[in-house]
Amino acid sequence: MFSSLRITRITPSTSTFRALNISKTTRTFTTTTPFKMPENLKQGEVDAQTDPSVAKQYDNETSAEEKFKDLYAIADGIKIGMLSTYRQGTGPVSRAMAVSKRSGPDFLFLANKHSNKISDLQSNKEVNLTFHDKSNQDWISVTGEAVKTSGDDPRIKEIYSKVVSAWFGDLGDGVHNGGPEDPRMYLVEVRSKYISYYKHTSGMLGQAKEIGGAVLTGKVAQTGVLRELKEADIEQARKSDSALTS
């Protein structure tokens, strides 16, 4: 029997590590020394509260006010997200939608009343919105409810812009012209119930260095923070931030 086993990690080229400022390392394990997790946890101690790959992601220190401030900044910088509805007999269905207006933690869209999304919402008002910024990996997930789908809401004229007509077309009958009074023009108001989002804390080079270092050391990479906003906080923000729109 072997008394010890020496394992050398195979790593990318030296030039890659020089670019990331990471040095190569060699680990040695013995048959008498059990492998230890990054947080020195025993096998039976790993759960949803202690697992560093889960627990360390959540930011429980930042104030709700600051969390919403960062949320609004990320959402306003992306503008286009995926709106997911539930379709009977099919399941969740998603499509890209441009946000017409953000009102505090809630979102307004303009949609064609003849579209499948409107028929989906008439039978099930639960929705999910997702946003992703590929330039820095920030993302947002909003679970909510389409509390209003209406063609006579006065806010349609407030949030309408000429570019919206490109998605409706002018049918040449003097009525269905893609304008704010087009009977096909519906407002969809999504009221948030639960929000989670990820905010980067390092640039792309820093993220590569962090991930590379985690691969080599066995630690958990931390390239940003994951935050949750629950219904009570969202309701409070709805009262205080309704004027903070985009």
PDB file of C-alpha atoms in Angstrom:
ATOM      1  CA  MET A   1       0.000   0.000   0.000  1.00  0.00           C
ATOM      2  CA  PHE A   2       1.114   3.544  -0.622  1.00  0.00           C
ATOM      3  CA  SER A   3       1.591   5.632   2.513  1.00  0.00           C
ATOM      4  CA  SER A   4       1.011   8.875   0.628  1.00  0.00           C
ATOM      5  CA  LEU A   5      -0.230  10.070  -2.707  1.00  0.00           C
ATOM      6  CA  ARG A   6       1.118  13.180  -4.412  1.00  0.00           C
ATOM      7  CA  ILE A   7      -1.230  14.894  -6.872  1.00  0.00           C
ATOM      8  CA  THR A   8      -0.095  17.695  -9.150  1.00  0.00           C
ATOM      9  CA  ARG A   9      -2.882  19.794 -10.613  1.00  0.00           C
ATOM     10  CA  ILE A  10      -2.670  20.211 -14.373  1.00  0.00           C
ATOM     11  CA  THR A  11      -3.061  23.908 -15.084  1.00  0.00           C
ATOM     12  CA  PRO A  12      -3.301  26.166 -18.135  1.00  0.00           C
ATOM     13  CA  SER A  13      -0.209  27.659 -19.734  1.00  0.00           C
ATOM     14  CA  THR A  14       2.254  29.792 -17.798  1.00  0.00           C
ATOM     15  CA  SER A  15       1.345  32.847 -19.868  1.00  0.00           C
ATOM     16  CA  THR A  16      -2.266  32.550 -18.735  1.00  0.00           C
ATOM     17  CA  PHE A  17      -1.258  32.627 -15.071  1.00  0.00           C
ATOM     18  CA  ARG A  18       1.113  35.527 -15.620  1.00  0.00           C
ATOM     19  CA  ALA A  19      -1.763  37.507 -17.168  1.00  0.00           C
ATOM     20  CA  LEU A  20      -3.960  36.749 -14.159  1.00  0.00           C
ATOM     21  CA  ASN A  21      -1.103  37.150 -11.649  1.00  0.00           C
ATOM     22  CA  ILE A  22      -1.753  33.640 -10.272  1.00  0.00           C
ATOM     23  CA  SER A  23       1.042  31.243  -9.399  1.00  0.00           C
ATOM     24  CA  LYS A  24       0.931  27.495  -9.994  1.00  0.00           C
ATOM     25  CA  THR A  25       0.521  25.347  -6.904  1.00  0.00           C
ATOM     26  CA  THR A  26       0.986  21.709  -5.997  1.00  0.00           C
ATOM     27  CA  ARG A  27      -1.159  19.992  -3.384  1.00  0.00           C
ATOM     28  CA  THR A  28      -0.154  16.977  -1.340  1.00  0.00           C
ATOM     29  CA  PHE A  29      -2.653  14.617   0.303  1.00  0.00           C
ATOM     30  CA  THR A  30      -1.984  11.588   2.474  1.00  0.00           C
ATOM     31  CA  THR A  31      -4.124   8.558   3.167  1.00  0.00           C
ATOM     32  CA  THR A  32      -4.145   9.437   6.868  1.00  0.00           C
ATOM     33  CA  THR A  33      -5.293  13.049   6.416  1.00  0.00           C
ATOM     34  CA  PRO A  34      -8.892  13.515   5.205  1.00  0.00           C
ATOM     35  CA  PHE A  35      -9.534  16.101   2.517  1.00  0.00           C
ATOM     36  CA  LYS A  36     -10.834  19.309   4.109  1.00  0.00           C
ATOM     37  CA  MET A  37     -13.346  21.660   2.546  1.00  0.00           C
ATOM     38  CA  PRO A  38     -12.409  25.347   2.221  1.00  0.00           C
ATOM     39  CA  GLU A  39     -14.270  26.194   5.452  1.00  0.00           C
ATOM     40  CA  ASN A  40     -12.887  23.210   7.405  1.00  0.00           C
ATOM     41  CA  LEU A  41     -16.336  21.635   7.569  1.00  0.00           C
ATOM     42  CA  LYS A  42     -16.933  17.988   8.304  1.00  0.00           C
ATOM     43  CA  GLN A  43     -19.030  16.022   5.852  1.00  0.00           C
ATOM     44  CA  GLY A  44     -22.036  15.988   8.164  1.00  0.00           C
ATOM     45  CA  GLU A  45     -21.833  19.753   8.702  1.00  0.00           C
ATOM     46  CA  VAL A  46     -22.438  20.746   5.090  1.00  0.00           C
ATOM     47  CA  ASP A  47     -25.963  22.055   4.578  1.00  0.00           C
ATOM     48  CA  ALA A  48     -27.813  25.020   3.069  1.00  0.00           C
ATOM     49  CA  GLN A  49     -26.666  27.306   5.900  1.00  0.00           C
ATOM     50  CA  THR A  50     -22.990  26.290   6.019  1.00  0.00           C
ATOM     51  CA  ASP A  51     -22.140  25.383   2.419  1.00  0.00           C
ATOM     52  CA  PRO A  52     -19.833  28.285   1.431  1.00  0.00           C
ATOM     53  CA  SER A  53     -20.803  28.035  -2.239  1.00  0.00           C
ATOM     54  CA  VAL A  54     -24.337  29.049  -1.212  1.00  0.00           C
ATOM     55  CA  ALA A  55     -24.153  30.891   2.104  1.00  0.00           C
ATOM     56  CA  LYS A  56     -21.304  33.204   1.117  1.00  0.00           C
ATOM     57  CA  GLN A  57     -23.166  34.521  -1.911  1.00  0.00           C
ATOM     58  CA  TYR A  58     -25.911  36.286   0.035  1.00  0.00           C
ATOM     59  CA  ASP A  59     -25.493  39.880   1.127  1.00  0.00           C
ATOM     60  CA  ASN A  60     -27.294  40.282   4.444  1.00  0.00           C
ATOM     61  CA  GLU A  61     -25.399  43.386   5.537  1.00  0.00           C
ATOM     62  CA  THR A  62     -26.482  46.045   3.030  1.00  0.00           C
ATOM     63  CA  SER A  63     -29.495  48.168   3.967  1.00  0.00           C
ATOM     64  CA  ALA A  64     -32.777  47.776   2.088  1.00  0.00           C
ATOM     65  CA  GLU A  65     -32.462  51.355   0.856  1.00  0.00           C
ATOM     66  CA  GLU A  66     -29.078  50.648  -0.720  1.00  0.00           C
ATOM     67  CA  LYS A  67     -30.303  47.346  -2.170  1.00  0.00           C
ATOM     68  CA  PHE A  68     -33.165  49.071  -3.978  1.00  0.00           C
ATOM     69  CA  LYS A  69     -30.874  51.847  -5.181  1.00  0.00           C
ATOM     70  CA  ASP A  70     -28.572  49.291  -6.813  1.00  0.00           C
ATOM     71  CA  LEU A  71     -31.541  47.324  -8.166  1.00  0.00           C
ATOM     72  CA  TYR A  72     -32.927  50.388  -9.929  1.00  0.00           C
ATOM     73  CA  ALA A  73     -29.527  51.246 -11.399  1.00  0.00           C
ATOM     74  CA  ILE A  74     -29.100  47.754 -12.857  1.00  0.00           C
ATOM     75  CA  ALA A  75     -32.658  47.555 -14.219  1.00  0.00           C
ATOM     76  CA  ASP A  76     -32.509  51.019 -15.777  1.00  0.00           C
ATOM     77  CA  GLY A  77     -29.250  50.156 -17.492  1.00  0.00           C
ATOM     78  CA  ILE A  78     -30.633  47.041 -19.183  1.00  0.00           C
ATOM     79  CA  LYS A  79     -34.178  48.065 -20.248  1.00  0.00           C
ATOM     80  CA  ILE A  80     -34.973  44.834 -22.133  1.00  0.00           C
ATOM     81  CA  GLY A  81     -35.799  41.692 -20.184  1.00  0.00           C
ATOM     82  CA  MET A  82     -37.537  38.348 -20.553  1.00  0.00           C
ATOM     83  CA  LEU A  83     -41.190  38.282 -19.501  1.00  0.00           C
ATOM     84  CA  SER A  84     -42.342  34.774 -18.583  1.00  0.00           C
ATOM     85  CA  THR A  85     -46.011  33.839 -18.381  1.00  0.00           C
ATOM     86  CA  TYR A  86     -47.718  30.526 -17.727  1.00  0.00           C
ATOM     87  CA  ARG A  87     -49.653  28.923 -20.584  1.00  0.00           C
ATOM     88  CA  GLN A  88     -52.261  26.273 -19.928  1.00  0.00           C
ATOM     89  CA  GLY A  89     -51.182  22.898 -21.305  1.00  0.00           C
ATOM     90  CA  THR A  90     -47.673  24.161 -22.108  1.00  0.00           C
ATOM     91  CA  GLY A  91     -46.027  25.644 -19.018  1.00  0.00           C
ATOM     92  CA  PRO A  92     -43.785  28.720 -18.653  1.00  0.00           C
ATOM     93  CA  VAL A  93     -43.327  30.720 -21.863  1.00  0.00           C
ATOM     94  CA  SER A  94     -40.856  33.615 -22.193  1.00  0.00           C
ATOM     95  CA  ARG A  95     -40.314  36.449 -24.627  1.00  0.00           C
ATOM     96  CA  ALA A  96     -38.147  39.577 -24.754  1.00  0.00           C
ATOM     97  CA  MET A  97     -39.931  42.782 -23.739  1.00  0.00           C
ATOM     98  CA  ALA A  98     -38.775  46.389 -23.508  1.00  0.00           C
ATOM     99  CA  VAL A  99     -39.676  48.082 -20.233  1.00  0.00           C
ATOM    100  CA  SER A 100     -41.870  51.096 -21.009  1.00  0.00           C
ATOM    101  CA  LYS A 101     -41.519  52.460 -17.492  1.00  0.00           C
ATOM    102  CA  ARG A 102     -40.214  51.387 -14.107  1.00  0.00           C
ATOM    103  CA  SER A 103     -42.176  52.768 -11.166  1.00  0.00           C
ATOM    104  CA  GLY A 104     -40.242  52.035  -7.990  1.00  0.00           C
ATOM    105  CA  PRO A 105     -39.991  48.219  -7.787  1.00  0.00           C
ATOM    106  CA  ASP A 106     -42.740  47.666 -10.397  1.00  0.00           C
ATOM    107  CA  PHE A 107     -42.634  47.534 -14.201  1.00  0.00           C
ATOM    108  CA  LEU A 108     -44.943  48.717 -16.990  1.00  0.00           C
ATOM    109  CA  PHE A 109     -45.059  47.295 -20.521  1.00  0.00           C
ATOM    110  CA  LEU A 110     -47.039  47.945 -23.683  1.00  0.00           C
ATOM    111  CA  ALA A 111     -48.317  44.885 -25.525  1.00  0.00           C
ATOM    112  CA  ASN A 112     -50.712  43.856 -28.282  1.00  0.00           C
ATOM    113  CA  LYS A 113     -54.008  42.653 -26.827  1.00  0.00           C
ATOM    114  CA  HIS A 114     -54.158  39.939 -29.511  1.00  0.00           C
ATOM    115  CA  SER A 115     -50.812  38.448 -28.441  1.00  0.00           C
ATOM    116  CA  ASN A 116     -50.468  35.139 -26.627  1.00  0.00           C
ATOM    117  CA  LYS A 117     -48.960  36.872 -23.608  1.00  0.00           C
ATOM    118  CA  ILE A 118     -52.233  38.709 -22.966  1.00  0.00           C
ATOM    119  CA  SER A 119     -54.289  35.527 -23.227  1.00  0.00           C
ATOM    120  CA  ASP A 120     -51.786  33.841 -20.882  1.00  0.00           C
ATOM    121  CA  LEU A 121     -52.244  36.628 -18.321  1.00  0.00           C
ATOM    122  CA  GLN A 122     -56.008  36.466 -18.517  1.00  0.00           C
ATOM    123  CA  SER A 123     -55.891  32.903 -17.185  1.00  0.00           C
ATOM    124  CA  ASN A 124     -52.868  33.210 -14.874  1.00  0.00           C
ATOM    125  CA  LYS A 125     -51.515  36.554 -13.687  1.00  0.00           C
ATOM    126  CA  GLU A 126     -48.286  35.200 -12.181  1.00  0.00           C
ATOM    127  CA  VAL A 127     -45.165  36.266 -14.078  1.00  0.00           C
ATOM    128  CA  ASN A 128     -41.403  36.280 -13.857  1.00  0.00           C
ATOM    129  CA  LEU A 129     -39.119  38.973 -15.250  1.00  0.00           C
ATOM    130  CA  THR A 130     -35.421  38.402 -15.827  1.00  0.00           C
ATOM    131  CA  PHE A 131     -32.727  40.862 -16.864  1.00  0.00           C
ATOM    132  CA  HIS A 132     -29.081  40.137 -17.655  1.00  0.00           C
ATOM    133  CA  ASP A 133     -26.162  42.426 -18.445  1.00  0.00           C
ATOM    134  CA  LYS A 134     -23.587  40.356 -20.310  1.00  0.00           C
ATOM    135  CA  SER A 135     -20.952  43.089 -19.969  1.00  0.00           C
ATOM    136  CA  ASN A 136     -20.543  42.487 -16.226  1.00  0.00           C
ATOM    137  CA  GLN A 137     -22.818  39.480 -15.449  1.00  0.00           C
ATOM    138  CA  ASP A 138     -25.312  41.496 -13.375  1.00  0.00           C
ATOM    139  CA  TRP A 139     -28.779  39.952 -13.416  1.00  0.00           C
ATOM    140  CA  ILE A 140     -32.235  40.455 -11.907  1.00  0.00           C
ATOM    141  CA  SER A 141     -35.094  38.023 -11.338  1.00  0.00           C
ATOM    142  CA  VAL A 142     -38.521  39.410 -10.441  1.00  0.00           C
ATOM    143  CA  THR A 143     -41.423  37.240  -9.331  1.00  0.00           C
ATOM    144  CA  GLY A 144     -44.679  39.132  -9.501  1.00  0.00           C
ATOM    145  CA  GLU A 145     -48.206  39.484 -10.732  1.00  0.00           C
ATOM    146  CA  ALA A 146     -49.706  41.266 -13.724  1.00  0.00           C
ATOM    147  CA  VAL A 147     -52.177  43.279 -11.677  1.00  0.00           C
ATOM    148  CA  LYS A 148     -53.476  45.134 -14.698  1.00  0.00           C
ATOM    149  CA  THR A 149     -53.881  44.368 -18.404  1.00  0.00           C
ATOM    150  CA  SER A 150     -55.961  47.139 -19.908  1.00  0.00           C
ATOM    151  CA  GLY A 151     -56.495  49.065 -23.117  1.00  0.00           C
ATOM    152  CA  ASP A 152     -58.078  52.110 -21.493  1.00  0.00           C
ATOM    153  CA  ASP A 153     -55.470  52.929 -18.853  1.00  0.00           C
ATOM    154  CA  PRO A 154     -54.513  56.646 -19.112  1.00  0.00           C
ATOM    155  CA  ARG A 155     -50.877  55.748 -18.470  1.00  0.00           C
ATOM    156  CA  ILE A 156     -50.661  54.325 -22.010  1.00  0.00           C
ATOM    157  CA  LYS A 157     -50.368  57.853 -23.400  1.00  0.00           C
ATOM    158  CA  GLU A 158     -47.825  58.767 -20.731  1.00  0.00           C
ATOM    159  CA  ILE A 159     -45.409  55.941 -21.494  1.00  0.00           C
ATOM    160  CA  TYR A 160     -46.029  55.569 -25.232  1.00  0.00           C
ATOM    161  CA  SER A 161     -43.236  56.440 -27.658  1.00  0.00           C
ATOM    162  CA  LYS A 162     -43.322  56.448 -31.448  1.00  0.00           C
ATOM    163  CA  VAL A 163     -40.922  53.510 -31.678  1.00  0.00           C
ATOM    164  CA  VAL A 164     -43.638  51.291 -30.136  1.00  0.00           C
ATOM    165  CA  SER A 165     -45.629  51.578 -33.373  1.00  0.00           C
ATOM    166  CA  ALA A 166     -42.941  49.528 -35.127  1.00  0.00           C
ATOM    167  CA  TRP A 167     -44.250  46.434 -33.323  1.00  0.00           C
ATOM    168  CA  PHE A 168     -47.905  47.090 -34.190  1.00  0.00           C
ATOM    169  CA  GLY A 169     -47.844  48.458 -37.720  1.00  0.00           C
ATOM    170  CA  ASP A 170     -50.356  50.755 -39.411  1.00  0.00           C
ATOM    171  CA  LEU A 171     -53.207  48.733 -40.927  1.00  0.00           C
ATOM    172  CA  GLY A 172     -54.381  51.745 -42.939  1.00  0.00           C
ATOM    173  CA  ASP A 173     -57.904  51.892 -41.521  1.00  0.00           C
ATOM    174  CA  GLY A 174     -57.345  55.079 -39.540  1.00  0.00           C
ATOM    175  CA  VAL A 175     -57.818  53.190 -36.263  1.00  0.00           C
ATOM    176  CA  HIS A 176     -55.237  50.422 -36.019  1.00  0.00           C
ATOM    177  CA  ASN A 177     -52.272  52.716 -36.631  1.00  0.00           C
ATOM    178  CA  GLY A 178     -49.912  51.668 -33.839  1.00  0.00           C
ATOM    179  CA  GLY A 179     -50.572  54.862 -31.896  1.00  0.00           C
ATOM    180  CA  PRO A 180     -51.490  55.215 -28.216  1.00  0.00           C
ATOM    181  CA  GLU A 181     -55.218  55.096 -29.055  1.00  0.00           C
ATOM    182  CA  ASP A 182     -54.919  51.966 -31.193  1.00  0.00           C
ATOM    183  CA  PRO A 183     -57.452  49.519 -29.649  1.00  0.00           C
ATOM    184  CA  ARG A 184     -54.764  46.826 -29.743  1.00  0.00           C
ATOM    185  CA  MET A 185     -52.546  48.829 -27.360  1.00  0.00           C
ATOM    186  CA  TYR A 186     -52.620  47.275 -23.892  1.00  0.00           C
ATOM    187  CA  LEU A 187     -50.785  48.267 -20.746  1.00  0.00           C
ATOM    188  CA  VAL A 188     -49.365  45.443 -18.622  1.00  0.00           C
ATOM    189  CA  GLU A 189     -48.454  46.377 -15.051  1.00  0.00           C
ATOM    190  CA  VAL A 190     -46.228  43.905 -13.219  1.00  0.00           C
ATOM    191  CA  ARG A 191     -46.234  44.315  -9.453  1.00  0.00           C
ATOM    192  CA  SER A 192     -43.224  42.684  -7.810  1.00  0.00           C
ATOM    193  CA  LYS A 193     -43.574  40.206  -4.931  1.00  0.00           C
ATOM    194  CA  TYR A 194     -40.036  38.819  -4.660  1.00  0.00           C
ATOM    195  CA  ILE A 195     -36.805  40.053  -6.232  1.00  0.00           C
ATOM    196  CA  SER A 196     -33.333  38.575  -6.311  1.00  0.00           C
ATOM    197  CA  TYR A 197     -30.405  40.101  -8.128  1.00  0.00           C
ATOM    198  CA  TYR A 198     -26.659  39.796  -8.561  1.00  0.00           C
ATOM    199  CA  LYS A 199     -24.372  42.825  -8.549  1.00  0.00           C
ATOM    200  CA  HIS A 200     -20.785  42.506  -9.694  1.00  0.00           C
ATOM    201  CA  THR A 201     -18.037  43.806  -7.416  1.00  0.00           C
ATOM    202  CA  SER A 202     -15.103  43.376  -9.794  1.00  0.00           C
ATOM    203  CA  GLY A 203     -14.417  43.937 -13.476  1.00  0.00           C
ATOM    204  CA  MET A 204     -14.008  41.198 -16.065  1.00  0.00           C
ATOM    205  CA  LEU A 205     -10.259  40.842 -15.441  1.00  0.00           C
ATOM    206  CA  GLY A 206     -10.856  40.767 -11.700  1.00  0.00           C
ATOM    207  CA  GLN A 207     -13.547  38.126 -12.172  1.00  0.00           C
ATOM    208  CA  ALA A 208     -11.191  35.966 -14.231  1.00  0.00           C
ATOM    209  CA  LYS A 209      -8.509  36.285 -11.556  1.00  0.00           C
ATOM    210  CA  GLU A 210     -10.978  35.443  -8.775  1.00  0.00           C
ATOM    211  CA  ILE A 211     -12.328  32.400 -10.603  1.00  0.00           C
ATOM    212  CA  GLY A 212      -8.844  31.192 -11.531  1.00  0.00           C
ATOM    213  CA  GLY A 213      -7.685  31.579  -7.939  1.00  0.00           C
ATOM    214  CA  ALA A 214     -10.709  29.674  -6.651  1.00  0.00           C
ATOM    215  CA  VAL A 215     -10.015  26.791  -9.039  1.00  0.00           C
ATOM    216  CA  LEU A 216      -6.450  26.532  -7.752  1.00  0.00           C
ATOM    217  CA  THR A 217      -7.077  26.970  -4.027  1.00  0.00           C
ATOM    218  CA  GLY A 218     -10.449  25.284  -3.572  1.00  0.00           C
ATOM    219  CA  LYS A 219     -11.984  28.463  -2.190  1.00  0.00           C
ATOM    220  CA  VAL A 220     -15.331  29.829  -3.352  1.00  0.00           C
ATOM    221  CA  ALA A 221     -15.080  32.540  -6.002  1.00  0.00           C
ATOM    222  CA  GLN A 222     -16.722  35.826  -5.047  1.00  0.00           C
ATOM    223  CA  THR A 223     -17.127  38.103  -8.046  1.00  0.00           C
ATOM    224  CA  GLY A 224     -20.194  39.909  -6.712  1.00  0.00           C
ATOM    225  CA  VAL A 225     -23.057  39.823  -4.234  1.00  0.00           C
ATOM    226  CA  LEU A 226     -26.437  38.104  -4.370  1.00  0.00           C
ATOM    227  CA  ARG A 227     -29.295  39.998  -2.760  1.00  0.00           C
ATOM    228  CA  GLU A 228     -32.917  39.235  -1.932  1.00  0.00           C
ATOM    229  CA  LEU A 229     -35.823  41.644  -1.554  1.00  0.00           C
ATOM    230  CA  LYS A 230     -38.939  40.172   0.004  1.00  0.00           C
ATOM    231  CA  GLU A 231     -42.545  41.276  -0.081  1.00  0.00           C
ATOM    232  CA  ALA A 232     -42.498  43.472   3.039  1.00  0.00           C
ATOM    233  CA  ASP A 233     -39.453  45.420   1.814  1.00  0.00           C
ATOM    234  CA  ILE A 234     -40.937  45.713  -1.678  1.00  0.00           C
ATOM    235  CA  GLU A 235     -44.216  47.064  -0.326  1.00  0.00           C
ATOM    236  CA  GLN A 236     -42.336  49.697   1.658  1.00  0.00           C
ATOM    237  CA  ALA A 237     -40.299  50.654  -1.411  1.00  0.00           C
ATOM    238  CA  ARG A 238     -43.494  50.899  -3.453  1.00  0.00           C
ATOM    239  CA  LYS A 239     -44.741  53.571  -1.049  1.00  0.00           C
ATOM    240  CA  SER A 240     -41.500  55.522  -0.854  1.00  0.00           C
ATOM    241  CA  ASP A 241     -40.024  55.038  -4.336  1.00  0.00           C
ATOM    242  CA  SER A 242     -43.030  55.379  -6.655  1.00  0.00           C
ATOM    243  CA  ALA A 243     -41.608  58.704  -7.834  1.00  0.00           C
ATOM    244  CA  LEU A 244     -38.261  57.055  -8.652  1.00  0.00           C
ATOM    245  CA  THR A 245     -39.088  56.024 -12.194  1.00  0.00           C
ATOM    246  CA  SER A 246     -37.266  55.516 -15.441  1.00  0.00           C
TER     247      SER A 246
END
